Amino acid sequence: MSELAQSTAFDIYATFQQFLQDDQISPPLAAILSLAEAIVKSNAGTMFELVQALNDGAEELKRRSKNPISLNAGCELFIAFVTLFPHESDNFAELKKELEQQGRTYAREAISFRDKIAELALGFIKDDAVILTHSYSRVVLKALLHAHKTKRISVYVTESRPRGLGLKTHEALTAAGIPCTVVLDSAVAYVMDRVDFVLVGSEAVVESGGLINYVGSNQMAIIAKAANKPFYALAESYKFHRLFPLSQYDLPTHNPNILSFPTPTARSAGHGDAPSSAIPDATTKGPVYPETSSSSTERAMSQEQIAKNPGVDYTRPDLISLVFSDVGILTPEGVSQYLVGMFAG
Amino acid sequence: MGPELHTIHGHRAVETLAAKLRRRQVVGSREAALETVLVLRQVVSRARFSNIQQLIAIIREVGRRLAEAQPKEHTVGNTVRRVLHNIREEANSATKAPSATTSRNVYTISKFVLQGQPRKQTASVPKSEAIATLREDDPDDPDSFARGLKPVLMEAIQDVLDELETVYENVSKNAKDHIHSDEIILTIGHSKTVEAFLKSAAHYRNYTVIVAETGPSYSGHDMARSLSNAGISTFLVPDSSIFAIMSRVNKVILGAHAILANGGLVAVAGSLLAATAAQAHSTPVVVCAGQFKLTPLWNLYHDYGALDFADPSSVLGFEEGKLVERVDVVNPYYDYVGPELVDVFITNDGDHPPSSVYRLIKETYDDDDHEL
């Protein structure tokens, strides 16, 4: 983003952003790498101080990131690892170095996780399969490209408004020679009967076995369930997140602004004359009906309207057939076993 | 790995069993599993190896041959995996001393994810038994490893065998807690496990069993005969009436041919009909099966039924003459019943919901054996 990284003091968020520049590195990994960097830069002299510093770093990342869910999963994993790391070294500096190495090694290994997942998913993709996917996910893309080497597949991908990341998937798949069509987010139910199964990536997989992913996944899962189609989620194990949302509104990304209604004062007060529309006030602007975007061919949501919408949603575990991960193919319930192993007891 | 591996190829017992499996002279999941253990016991007792990898390669080779001979008898592969798992465990504990020191310092994040929190390793408790002196690849005496380990391995295989031999008793151990007085139970096919389960409950409870005749094999007839001989009040009904009588049924008890990793199962054709009818009436579905039927496979393409086909003559015989030429007759042998239709699996290792089958499989077999 900015040139903050050049500043003398260690800026964990800038480091994080820098790691993210690499196309292979996803937020949880970047978070782990940034925390590993933070270990080196910190002048902690005891374990307590070190964990404190890491927690502060994680907090900083969380505060400054718009969507902290997946990076949080990485932070938690690394901090839990650091706290529990069995060591005998008398030299604390050496231990710090070792921990930093561990973080880097893991990030290096983790790059291969997607290949592992692609290999696991291959068995579930039959020849001539028609697959529906949502938005853009590196691991899904990898799985599809891998399957394309040995099997004939065709893919429907949702446009995934408002960011339109589905078009990015479409571009990549078409370039690889996979027949691919973009469908409207609102046409998922229409297309569902044509597909063999649904394959989505994930932002995080939570303790219930449910899935947090780019908004629209939940409705896709509900429709898949209604049409009796398998719904598979792909998730690297560093996306296992210790969280137990009971509804959409329990997600850390939810805030009061999302789905809020405009205050009715604007309408009742300025009934006769046009409300003072000069100021782009989020609350008074409200629905943008014909006056603002009057071109009859295309109407688009305003930025403020988009801001009132969620970026990610939560999919219940009973809607998910299987979770493919580098640790194996799991039923949604199986995910919690790993989380309990790491964080409980 | 070396050429030792191929000495096993001509092993008589392996070839005999492979042929029997191929010709369907050995059928039924327990039968196949038992035969497999017996063959593996012979193979291990004769095998020459100087380290554990060689032995494992030999067993895998045998396992692959047997599994390929009859890929639909999943228990063959399961038994091989189980034996491999037990053998590895024994070998690890026998040669613990040297490996304990090396494994300490390689604790990594990926291990943390896989195995959870580090246990307080009680590494400094070497079993001061004679086996601690076992050495792999001893240059002076290459057979010493095998000689030292074999008694333990035999014991490990015997454990698998014992489990198979007592599987019916252990599954039906708690039958009386699952079946209550005056209940009406529906079952389909002739599963030995279910038969033992029902008979065991009959010692304690008075209840009624409705058996679907399970065409076209009509194995339900045998089941009904056997149950009524045991003094259980039994009704035999045609398969077509399963839905109609479901409203009076308290519980559906099914047998399984194989239990898949997602918690679904492969069972005699008609099971899906019974399970779906049960779901429509919210009747509980109970599956009785031995642990050896747990299979680390997924029902990959969600193909219903098309798993194995039996002789079509029982559906449409040649006496139908003209008709035979004009129609294709299929007689699928198995149904695939999805995990959402099953309430509980009763095994010789306790009762489990479908969602934890995957965990049982992880505990029973080693991950690298899933592909033999």
mmCIF file with all atom_site columns, N, CA, C and O in Angstrom, chain A residues 120-136:
data_model
loop_
_atom_site.group_PDB
_atom_site.id
_atom_site.type_symbol
_atom_site.label_atom_id
_atom_site.label_alt_id
_atom_site.label_comp_id
_atom_site.label_asym_id
_atom_site.label_entity_id
_atom_site.label_seq_id
_atom_site.pdbx_PDB_ins_code
_atom_site.Cartn_x
_atom_site.Cartn_y
_atom_site.Cartn_z
_atom_site.occupancy
_atom_site.B_iso_or_equiv
_atom_site.pdbx_formal_charge
_atom_site.auth_seq_id
_atom_site.auth_comp_id
_atom_site.auth_asym_id
_atom_site.auth_atom_id
_atom_site.pdbx_PDB_model_num
ATOM 1  N N  . LEU A 1 120 ? -6.698  -34.357 -3.671  1.00 0.00 ? 120 LEU A N  1
ATOM 2  C CA . LEU A 1 120 ? -7.795  -35.021 -2.956  1.00 0.00 ? 120 LEU A CA 1
ATOM 3  C C  . LEU A 1 120 ? -9.117  -34.816 -3.679  1.00 0.00 ? 120 LEU A C  1
ATOM 4  O O  . LEU A 1 120 ? -9.929  -35.732 -3.798  1.00 0.00 ? 120 LEU A O  1
ATOM 5  N N  . ALA A 1 121 ? -9.308  -33.595 -4.172  1.00 0.00 ? 121 ALA A N  1
ATOM 6  C CA . ALA A 1 121 ? -10.585 -33.266 -4.811  1.00 0.00 ? 121 ALA A CA 1
ATOM 7  C C  . ALA A 1 121 ? -10.722 -33.992 -6.142  1.00 0.00 ? 121 ALA A C  1
ATOM 8  O O  . ALA A 1 121 ? -11.828 -34.274 -6.597  1.00 0.00 ? 121 ALA A O  1
ATOM 9  N N  . LEU A 1 122 ? -9.589  -34.314 -6.751  1.00 0.00 ? 122 LEU A N  1
ATOM 10 C CA . LEU A 1 122 ? -9.606  -34.939 -8.068  1.00 0.00 ? 122 LEU A CA 1
ATOM 11 C C  . LEU A 1 122 ? -10.472 -36.200 -8.085  1.00 0.00 ? 122 LEU A C  1
ATOM 12 O O  . LEU A 1 122 ? -11.225 -36.436 -9.020  1.00 0.00 ? 122 LEU A O  1
ATOM 13 N N  . GLY A 1 123 ? -10.368 -36.985 -7.009  1.00 0.00 ? 123 GLY A N  1
ATOM 14 C CA . GLY A 1 123 ? -11.133 -38.233 -6.945  1.00 0.00 ? 123 GLY A CA 1
ATOM 15 C C  . GLY A 1 123 ? -12.634 -38.008 -6.998  1.00 0.00 ? 123 GLY A C  1
ATOM 16 O O  . GLY A 1 123 ? -13.388 -38.891 -7.373  1.00 0.00 ? 123 GLY A O  1
ATOM 17 N N  . PHE A 1 124 ? -13.060 -36.813 -6.616  1.00 0.00 ? 124 PHE A N  1
ATOM 18 C CA . PHE A 1 124 ? -14.492 -36.542 -6.556  1.00 0.00 ? 124 PHE A CA 1
ATOM 19 C C  . PHE A 1 124 ? -15.020 -35.896 -7.832  1.00 0.00 ? 124 PHE A C  1
ATOM 20 O O  . PHE A 1 124 ? -16.201 -35.627 -7.950  1.00 0.00 ? 124 PHE A O  1
ATOM 21 N N  . ILE A 1 125 ? -14.130 -35.599 -8.735  1.00 0.00 ? 125 ILE A N  1
ATOM 22 C CA . ILE A 1 125 ? -14.545 -34.963 -9.979  1.00 0.00 ? 125 ILE A CA 1
ATOM 23 C C  . ILE A 1 125 ? -14.544 -36.020 -11.066 1.00 0.00 ? 125 ILE A C  1
ATOM 24 O O  . ILE A 1 125 ? -13.506 -36.597 -11.372 1.00 0.00 ? 125 ILE A O  1
ATOM 25 N N  . LYS A 1 126 ? -15.702 -36.308 -11.598 1.00 0.00 ? 126 LYS A N  1
ATOM 26 C CA . LYS A 1 126 ? -15.717 -37.332 -12.627 1.00 0.00 ? 126 LYS A CA 1
ATOM 27 C C  . LYS A 1 126 ? -15.628 -36.689 -14.005 1.00 0.00 ? 126 LYS A C  1
ATOM 28 O O  . LYS A 1 126 ? -15.793 -35.474 -14.151 1.00 0.00 ? 126 LYS A O  1
ATOM 29 N N  . ASP A 1 127 ? -15.361 -37.527 -14.957 1.00 0.00 ? 127 ASP A N  1
ATOM 30 C CA . ASP A 1 127 ? -15.250 -37.041 -16.324 1.00 0.00 ? 127 ASP A CA 1
ATOM 31 C C  . ASP A 1 127 ? -16.579 -36.406 -16.732 1.00 0.00 ? 127 ASP A C  1
ATOM 32 O O  . ASP A 1 127 ? -17.642 -36.895 -16.372 1.00 0.00 ? 127 ASP A O  1
ATOM 33 N N  . ASP A 1 128 ? -16.494 -35.319 -17.496 1.00 0.00 ? 128 ASP A N  1
ATOM 34 C CA . ASP A 1 128 ? -17.688 -34.626 -17.985 1.00 0.00 ? 128 ASP A CA 1
ATOM 35 C C  . ASP A 1 128 ? -18.472 -33.928 -16.880 1.00 0.00 ? 128 ASP A C  1
ATOM 36 O O  . ASP A 1 128 ? -19.669 -33.679 -17.035 1.00 0.00 ? 128 ASP A O  1
ATOM 37 N N  . ALA A 1 129 ? -17.821 -33.654 -15.785 1.00 0.00 ? 129 ALA A N  1
ATOM 38 C CA . ALA A 1 129 ? -18.528 -33.032 -14.668 1.00 0.00 ? 129 ALA A CA 1
ATOM 39 C C  . ALA A 1 129 ? -18.812 -31.567 -14.954 1.00 0.00 ? 129 ALA A C  1
ATOM 40 O O  . ALA A 1 129 ? -18.031 -30.889 -15.619 1.00 0.00 ? 129 ALA A O  1
ATOM 41 N N  . VAL A 1 130 ? -19.952 -31.112 -14.468 1.00 0.00 ? 130 VAL A N  1
ATOM 42 C CA . VAL A 1 130 ? -20.271 -29.692 -14.526 1.00 0.00 ? 130 VAL A CA 1
ATOM 43 C C  . VAL A 1 130 ? -20.224 -29.175 -13.088 1.00 0.00 ? 130 VAL A C  1
ATOM 44 O O  . VAL A 1 130 ? -20.897 -29.706 -12.206 1.00 0.00 ? 130 VAL A O  1
ATOM 45 N N  . ILE A 1 131 ? -19.404 -28.171 -12.871 1.00 0.00 ? 131 ILE A N  1
ATOM 46 C CA . ILE A 1 131 ? -19.128 -27.726 -11.510 1.00 0.00 ? 131 ILE A CA 1
ATOM 47 C C  . ILE A 1 131 ? -19.565 -26.278 -11.355 1.00 0.00 ? 131 ILE A C  1
ATOM 48 O O  . ILE A 1 131 ? -19.334 -25.459 -12.251 1.00 0.00 ? 131 ILE A O  1
ATOM 49 N N  . LEU A 1 132 ? -20.188 -25.980 -10.244 1.00 0.00 ? 132 LEU A N  1
ATOM 50 C CA . LEU A 1 132 ? -20.533 -24.594 -9.940  1.00 0.00 ? 132 LEU A CA 1
ATOM 51 C C  . LEU A 1 132 ? -19.593 -24.091 -8.866  1.00 0.00 ? 132 LEU A C  1
ATOM 52 O O  . LEU A 1 132 ? -19.379 -24.755 -7.855  1.00 0.00 ? 132 LEU A O  1
ATOM 53 N N  . THR A 1 133 ? -19.010 -22.928 -9.079  1.00 0.00 ? 133 THR A N  1
ATOM 54 C CA . THR A 1 133 ? -18.156 -22.362 -8.050  1.00 0.00 ? 133 THR A CA 1
ATOM 55 C C  . THR A 1 133 ? -18.536 -20.915 -7.822  1.00 0.00 ? 133 THR A C  1
ATOM 56 O O  . THR A 1 133 ? -19.301 -20.336 -8.585  1.00 0.00 ? 133 THR A O  1
ATOM 57 N N  . HIS A 1 134 ? -17.998 -20.364 -6.753  1.00 0.00 ? 134 HIS A N  1
ATOM 58 C CA . HIS A 1 134 ? -18.408 -19.036 -6.338  1.00 0.00 ? 134 HIS A CA 1
ATOM 59 C C  . HIS A 1 134 ? -17.195 -18.124 -6.257  1.00 0.00 ? 134 HIS A C  1
ATOM 60 O O  . HIS A 1 134 ? -16.181 -18.493 -5.667  1.00 0.00 ? 134 HIS A O  1
ATOM 61 N N  . SER A 1 135 ? -17.311 -16.963 -6.868  1.00 0.00 ? 135 SER A N  1
ATOM 62 C CA . SER A 1 135 ? -16.277 -15.945 -6.738  1.00 0.00 ? 135 SER A CA 1
ATOM 63 C C  . SER A 1 135 ? -14.902 -16.468 -7.150  1.00 0.00 ? 135 SER A C  1
ATOM 64 O O  . SER A 1 135 ? -14.799 -17.315 -8.038  1.00 0.00 ? 135 SER A O  1
ATOM 65 N N  . TYR A 1 136 ? -13.866 -15.990 -6.468  1.00 0.00 ? 136 TYR A N  1
ATOM 66 C CA . TYR A 1 136 ? -12.504 -16.383 -6.819  1.00 0.00 ? 136 TYR A CA 1
ATOM 67 C C  . TYR A 1 136 ? -11.825 -16.985 -5.610  1.00 0.00 ? 136 TYR A C  1
ATOM 68 O O  . TYR A 1 136 ? -11.857 -16.420 -4.518  1.00 0.00 ? 136 TYR A O  1
#
